[in-house]
């Protein structure tokens, strides 16, 4: 059972380059999330989706875009990477069947912008 | 806005002893959910324990238990018989009922010493 899979695991970008992080889940979950984790800051929500074709802004959405064209995939895009976007990015998903359900996380993507 | 505060950036404990990690939260809702996640060096986020605000009984999962003080908005995690494998970052998180946003604290780095 793969759960939540993030691609790639590591990436180094130059300032101004673009890239897309892919999150795929095989649990048929309705809700998906993108977080960033920075030292001393915990996890901060970037964007989230409550279903296919819908997205919403989280706590720190600036500089990122997302798309949820298929229920199982949630893409996070950086159009013009900046050093401030150096971080570890986590994708998570959750079923909406019950309100107390936990979020399942991918293993993270370490992104460095130089 | 919902906030989660972990006041202990780092803690250490001797193997087989008991340690308590603190967490306080702020919410205006009566219906909400609280979680403790563990992040070992592998970076994988793992759910340790959850608590529904409407339940008065403290949640317990094997060696892990919580002390949920609703009036004080406190949600501490107690780890009994600490093991070397408990060494990790621990994050407290909260989600208001009806909201999809899972808000995290900044984390507590726990080291279990042999």
mmCIF file of C-alpha atoms in Angstrom:
data_model
loop_
_atom_site.group_PDB
_atom_site.id
_atom_site.type_symbol
_atom_site.label_atom_id
_atom_site.label_comp_id
_atom_site.label_asym_id
_atom_site.label_seq_id
_atom_site.Cartn_x
_atom_site.Cartn_y
_atom_site.Cartn_z
ATOM 1 C CA UNK A 1 0.000 0.000 0.000
ATOM 2 C CA UNK A 2 1.814 3.125 -1.248
ATOM 3 C CA UNK A 3 -0.254 5.702 0.683
ATOM 4 C CA UNK A 4 0.941 9.213 -0.180
ATOM 5 C CA UNK A 5 3.815 9.492 -2.629
ATOM 6 C CA UNK A 6 5.721 12.678 -3.401
ATOM 7 C CA UNK A 7 7.888 13.238 -6.437
ATOM 8 C CA UNK A 8 10.730 14.230 -6.433
ATOM 9 C CA UNK A 9 12.387 13.574 -3.059
ATOM 10 C CA UNK A 10 15.112 16.187 -3.559
ATOM 11 C CA UNK A 11 15.611 19.085 -5.957
ATOM 12 C CA UNK A 12 17.952 22.015 -6.385
ATOM 13 C CA UNK A 13 16.672 24.976 -8.371
ATOM 14 C CA UNK A 14 18.233 28.208 -9.490
ATOM 15 C CA UNK A 15 16.465 31.441 -8.620
ATOM 16 C CA UNK A 16 13.802 32.165 -11.208
ATOM 17 C CA UNK A 17 13.365 28.584 -12.387
ATOM 18 C CA UNK A 18 10.021 26.837 -12.237
ATOM 19 C CA UNK A 19 9.081 23.386 -11.101
ATOM 20 C CA UNK A 20 6.127 21.221 -10.129
ATOM 21 C CA UNK A 21 5.924 18.906 -7.168
ATOM 22 C CA UNK A 22 3.622 15.946 -7.587
ATOM 23 C CA UNK A 23 1.616 14.320 -4.831
ATOM 24 C CA UNK A 24 -0.254 11.096 -5.476
ATOM 25 C CA UNK A 25 -2.447 9.170 -3.047
ATOM 26 C CA UNK A 26 -4.037 5.790 -3.561
ATOM 27 C CA UNK A 27 -6.479 5.878 -0.625
ATOM 28 C CA UNK A 28 -9.331 7.615 -2.474
ATOM 29 C CA UNK A 29 -9.122 10.542 -0.065
ATOM 30 C CA UNK A 30 -11.164 13.655 -0.723
ATOM 31 C CA UNK A 31 -8.905 16.173 1.001
ATOM 32 C CA UNK A 32 -5.333 16.937 0.081
ATOM 33 C CA UNK A 33 -2.857 19.462 1.474
ATOM 34 C CA UNK A 34 0.528 21.008 0.811
ATOM 35 C CA UNK A 35 2.659 22.143 3.750
ATOM 36 C CA UNK A 36 6.120 23.565 4.055
ATOM 37 C CA UNK A 37 8.374 22.837 7.008
ATOM 38 C CA UNK A 38 11.081 25.255 8.051
ATOM 39 C CA UNK A 39 13.349 25.031 11.112
ATOM 40 C CA UNK A 40 11.640 26.436 14.180
ATOM 41 C CA UNK A 41 8.413 27.116 12.268
ATOM 42 C CA UNK A 42 6.592 23.809 12.337
ATOM 43 C CA UNK A 43 4.434 22.964 9.333
ATOM 44 C CA UNK A 44 2.598 25.756 7.588
ATOM 45 C CA UNK A 45 -0.264 25.183 5.204
ATOM 46 C CA UNK A 46 0.309 26.460 1.667
ATOM 47 C CA UNK A 47 -2.796 25.321 -0.233
ATOM 48 C CA UNK A 48 -5.375 22.628 0.155
ATOM 49 C CA UNK A 49 -8.140 20.925 -1.793
ATOM 50 C CA UNK A 50 -11.449 19.493 -0.620
ATOM 51 C CA UNK A 51 -12.129 17.650 -3.845
ATOM 52 C CA UNK A 52 -11.307 17.197 -7.497
ATOM 53 C CA UNK A 53 -11.263 20.511 -9.311
ATOM 54 C CA UNK A 54 -11.260 22.641 -6.144
ATOM 55 C CA UNK A 55 -8.395 24.385 -4.351
ATOM 56 C CA UNK A 56 -8.080 26.943 -1.564
ATOM 57 C CA UNK A 57 -5.374 29.094 -0.034
ATOM 58 C CA UNK A 58 -3.768 28.222 3.243
ATOM 59 C CA UNK A 59 -1.552 30.238 5.553
ATOM 60 C CA UNK A 60 1.375 30.933 3.189
ATOM 61 C CA UNK A 61 0.111 30.706 -0.435
ATOM 62 C CA UNK A 62 2.160 33.464 -2.074
ATOM 63 C CA UNK A 63 4.537 32.274 -4.777
ATOM 64 C CA UNK A 64 2.779 28.916 -5.192
ATOM 65 C CA UNK A 65 -0.009 27.571 -7.366
ATOM 66 C CA UNK A 66 -1.821 24.257 -7.169
ATOM 67 C CA UNK A 67 -4.084 22.083 -9.261
ATOM 68 C CA UNK A 68 -6.271 19.075 -8.530
ATOM 69 C CA UNK A 69 -7.354 17.811 -11.927
ATOM 70 C CA UNK A 70 -7.640 14.230 -10.701
ATOM 71 C CA UNK A 71 -8.816 13.120 -7.283
ATOM 72 C CA UNK A 72 -5.657 11.170 -6.597
ATOM 73 C CA UNK A 73 -3.179 13.895 -7.578
ATOM 74 C CA UNK A 74 -2.387 17.305 -6.108
ATOM 75 C CA UNK A 75 0.270 19.382 -7.840
ATOM 76 C CA UNK A 76 2.235 22.240 -6.302
ATOM 77 C CA UNK A 77 3.869 24.665 -8.696
ATOM 78 C CA UNK A 78 6.560 27.272 -8.231
ATOM 79 C CA UNK A 79 6.509 29.629 -11.213
ATOM 80 C CA UNK A 80 9.636 31.608 -10.318
ATOM 81 C CA UNK A 81 11.567 30.048 -7.458
ATOM 82 C CA UNK A 82 13.103 32.281 -4.773
ATOM 83 C CA UNK A 83 15.654 31.426 -2.067
ATOM 84 C CA UNK A 84 12.892 32.000 0.517
ATOM 85 C CA UNK A 85 11.153 28.938 -0.889
ATOM 86 C CA UNK A 86 13.988 26.689 0.218
ATOM 87 C CA UNK A 87 12.178 24.278 2.487
ATOM 88 C CA UNK A 88 10.915 20.758 2.981
ATOM 89 C CA UNK A 89 7.509 20.305 1.395
ATOM 90 C CA UNK A 90 4.972 17.801 2.635
ATOM 91 C CA UNK A 91 1.837 16.587 0.984
ATOM 92 C CA UNK A 92 -0.960 15.061 3.054
ATOM 93 C CA UNK A 93 -4.365 13.572 2.419
ATOM 94 C CA UNK A 94 -7.407 12.777 4.505
ATOM 95 C CA UNK A 95 -10.735 11.104 4.004
ATOM 96 C CA UNK A 96 -13.816 13.201 4.549
ATOM 97 C CA UNK A 97 -15.942 10.296 5.714
ATOM 98 C CA UNK A 98 -15.490 11.142 9.385
ATOM 99 C CA UNK A 99 -14.535 14.493 10.818
ATOM 100 C CA UNK A 100 -11.913 13.169 13.245
ATOM 101 C CA UNK A 101 -9.792 11.377 10.673
ATOM 102 C CA UNK A 102 -6.043 11.822 10.641
ATOM 103 C CA UNK A 103 -4.016 13.204 7.783
ATOM 104 C CA UNK A 104 -1.552 10.854 6.099
ATOM 105 C CA UNK A 105 1.701 12.392 4.964
ATOM 106 C CA UNK A 106 4.160 11.777 2.171
ATOM 107 C CA UNK A 107 7.867 11.543 2.912
ATOM 108 C CA UNK A 108 8.587 15.094 1.931
ATOM 109 C CA UNK A 109 10.510 16.905 -0.799
ATOM 110 C CA UNK A 110 13.627 18.812 0.120
ATOM 111 C CA UNK A 111 13.870 21.818 -2.178
ATOM 112 C CA UNK A 112 16.874 24.119 -2.275
ATOM 113 C CA UNK A 113 16.762 27.342 -4.275
ATOM 114 C CA UNK A 114 20.177 28.861 -4.949
ATOM 115 C CA UNK B 1 -7.435 32.364 13.994
ATOM 116 C CA UNK B 2 -6.529 29.049 15.509
ATOM 117 C CA UNK B 3 -3.039 28.831 17.011
ATOM 118 C CA UNK B 4 -1.036 26.006 18.556
ATOM 119 C CA UNK B 5 1.873 26.654 20.907
ATOM 120 C CA UNK B 6 4.583 24.247 21.967
ATOM 121 C CA UNK B 7 6.734 25.978 24.564
ATOM 122 C CA UNK B 8 9.518 23.389 24.758
ATOM 123 C CA UNK B 9 11.808 23.495 21.699
ATOM 124 C CA UNK B 10 13.917 20.616 23.012
ATOM 125 C CA UNK B 11 13.659 17.976 25.702
ATOM 126 C CA UNK B 12 15.610 14.927 26.733
ATOM 127 C CA UNK B 13 14.782 11.882 28.817
ATOM 128 C CA UNK B 14 16.542 8.749 29.946
ATOM 129 C CA UNK B 15 15.488 5.461 28.471
ATOM 130 C CA UNK B 16 12.633 3.812 30.424
ATOM 131 C CA UNK B 17 11.632 7.080 32.108
ATOM 132 C CA UNK B 18 8.506 9.155 31.542
ATOM 133 C CA UNK B 19 8.396 12.501 29.762
ATOM 134 C CA UNK B 20 5.608 15.003 29.147
ATOM 135 C CA UNK B 21 5.482 17.338 26.163
ATOM 136 C CA UNK B 22 3.353 20.469 26.468
ATOM 137 C CA UNK B 23 0.917 21.963 24.006
ATOM 138 C CA UNK B 24 -1.591 24.765 24.313
ATOM 139 C CA UNK B 25 -4.018 25.924 21.679
ATOM 140 C CA UNK B 26 -6.376 28.746 21.064
ATOM 141 C CA UNK B 27 -9.733 28.300 19.380
ATOM 142 C CA UNK B 28 -13.133 29.937 19.528
ATOM 143 C CA UNK B 29 -14.920 26.742 18.534
ATOM 144 C CA UNK B 30 -16.455 24.094 20.793
ATOM 145 C CA UNK B 31 -15.967 21.341 18.240
ATOM 146 C CA UNK B 32 -12.362 20.609 17.344
ATOM 147 C CA UNK B 33 -9.808 17.837 17.096
ATOM 148 C CA UNK B 34 -6.310 17.588 18.518
ATOM 149 C CA UNK B 35 -3.422 15.457 17.324
ATOM 150 C CA UNK B 36 0.145 14.592 18.201
ATOM 151 C CA UNK B 37 2.413 13.660 15.310
ATOM 152 C CA UNK B 38 5.893 12.179 15.501
ATOM 153 C CA UNK B 39 8.588 12.952 12.946
ATOM 154 C CA UNK B 40 11.658 10.721 13.285
ATOM 155 C CA UNK B 41 14.911 11.455 11.412
ATOM 156 C CA UNK B 42 13.421 9.675 8.392
ATOM 157 C CA UNK B 43 11.163 12.741 8.057
ATOM 158 C CA UNK B 44 7.982 10.663 7.864
ATOM 159 C CA UNK B 45 5.084 12.206 9.794
ATOM 160 C CA UNK B 46 3.359 9.573 11.922
ATOM 161 C CA UNK B 47 0.191 10.025 13.945
ATOM 162 C CA UNK B 48 0.789 9.206 17.602
ATOM 163 C CA UNK B 49 -2.567 9.969 19.175
ATOM 164 C CA UNK B 50 -5.740 12.007 18.639
ATOM 165 C CA UNK B 51 -8.377 13.540 20.875
ATOM 166 C CA UNK B 52 -11.855 14.810 20.079
ATOM 167 C CA UNK B 53 -12.759 17.900 22.094
ATOM 168 C CA UNK B 54 -16.215 16.592 22.956
ATOM 169 C CA UNK B 55 -14.737 13.513 24.669
ATOM 170 C CA UNK B 56 -13.877 14.032 28.320
ATOM 171 C CA UNK B 57 -11.818 10.865 28.569
ATOM 172 C CA UNK B 58 -8.138 11.266 27.799
ATOM 173 C CA UNK B 59 -6.943 9.279 24.800
ATOM 174 C CA UNK B 60 -4.404 6.512 25.294
ATOM 175 C CA UNK B 61 -2.356 4.509 22.795
ATOM 176 C CA UNK B 62 -0.071 1.989 24.470
ATOM 177 C CA UNK B 63 2.783 4.004 26.065
ATOM 178 C CA UNK B 64 1.360 7.305 24.833
ATOM 179 C CA UNK B 65 -1.371 9.182 26.621
ATOM 180 C CA UNK B 66 -2.671 12.729 26.697
ATOM 181 C CA UNK B 67 -3.753 15.074 29.441
ATOM 182 C CA UNK B 68 -6.559 17.055 27.834
ATOM 183 C CA UNK B 69 -7.604 20.087 29.869
ATOM 184 C CA UNK B 70 -10.338 21.718 27.811
ATOM 185 C CA UNK B 71 -10.892 24.760 30.028
ATOM 186 C CA UNK B 72 -7.178 25.507 30.073
ATOM 187 C CA UNK B 73 -6.860 24.703 26.352
ATOM 188 C CA UNK B 74 -4.010 22.353 27.113
ATOM 189 C CA UNK B 75 -3.158 19.085 25.379
ATOM 190 C CA UNK B 76 0.024 17.508 26.720
ATOM 191 C CA UNK B 77 1.539 14.221 25.594
ATOM 192 C CA UNK B 78 2.945 11.754 28.103
ATOM 193 C CA UNK B 79 5.348 9.084 26.942
ATOM 194 C CA UNK B 80 5.880 6.288 29.437
ATOM 195 C CA UNK B 81 8.783 3.830 29.447
ATOM 196 C CA UNK B 82 10.635 5.931 26.867
ATOM 197 C CA UNK B 83 12.486 4.002 24.182
ATOM 198 C CA UNK B 84 15.382 5.005 21.952
ATOM 199 C CA UNK B 85 13.021 4.825 18.989
ATOM 200 C CA UNK B 86 10.948 7.617 20.511
ATOM 201 C CA UNK B 87 13.701 10.078 19.599
ATOM 202 C CA UNK B 88 12.004 12.436 17.141
ATOM 203 C CA UNK B 89 10.351 15.790 16.609
ATOM 204 C CA UNK B 90 6.859 15.862 18.066
ATOM 205 C CA UNK B 91 4.221 18.182 16.674
ATOM 206 C CA UNK B 92 0.954 19.126 18.274
ATOM 207 C CA UNK B 93 -1.809 19.968 15.794
ATOM 208 C CA UNK B 94 -5.399 21.150 15.919
ATOM 209 C CA UNK B 95 -8.290 21.257 13.501
ATOM 210 C CA UNK B 96 -11.578 23.025 14.071
ATOM 211 C CA UNK B 97 -14.725 21.102 13.257
ATOM 212 C CA UNK B 98 -15.973 22.145 9.848
ATOM 213 C CA UNK B 99 -12.565 23.456 8.826
ATOM 214 C CA UNK B 100 -10.075 21.663 6.651
ATOM 215 C CA UNK B 101 -7.075 23.501 8.038
ATOM 216 C CA UNK B 102 -4.827 21.438 10.283
ATOM 217 C CA UNK B 103 -2.681 23.894 12.259
ATOM 218 C CA UNK B 104 0.634 22.760 13.717
ATOM 219 C CA UNK B 105 2.789 23.939 16.577
ATOM 220 C CA UNK B 106 6.495 24.564 16.038
ATOM 221 C CA UNK B 107 7.474 21.205 17.447
ATOM 222 C CA UNK B 108 9.479 19.747 20.328
ATOM 223 C CA UNK B 109 12.663 17.843 19.644
ATOM 224 C CA UNK B 110 12.779 14.853 22.004
ATOM 225 C CA UNK B 111 15.972 12.915 22.589
ATOM 226 C CA UNK B 112 15.889 9.626 24.481
ATOM 227 C CA UNK B 113 19.271 8.871 26.013
ATOM 228 C CA UNK B 114 20.506 5.332 26.712
#
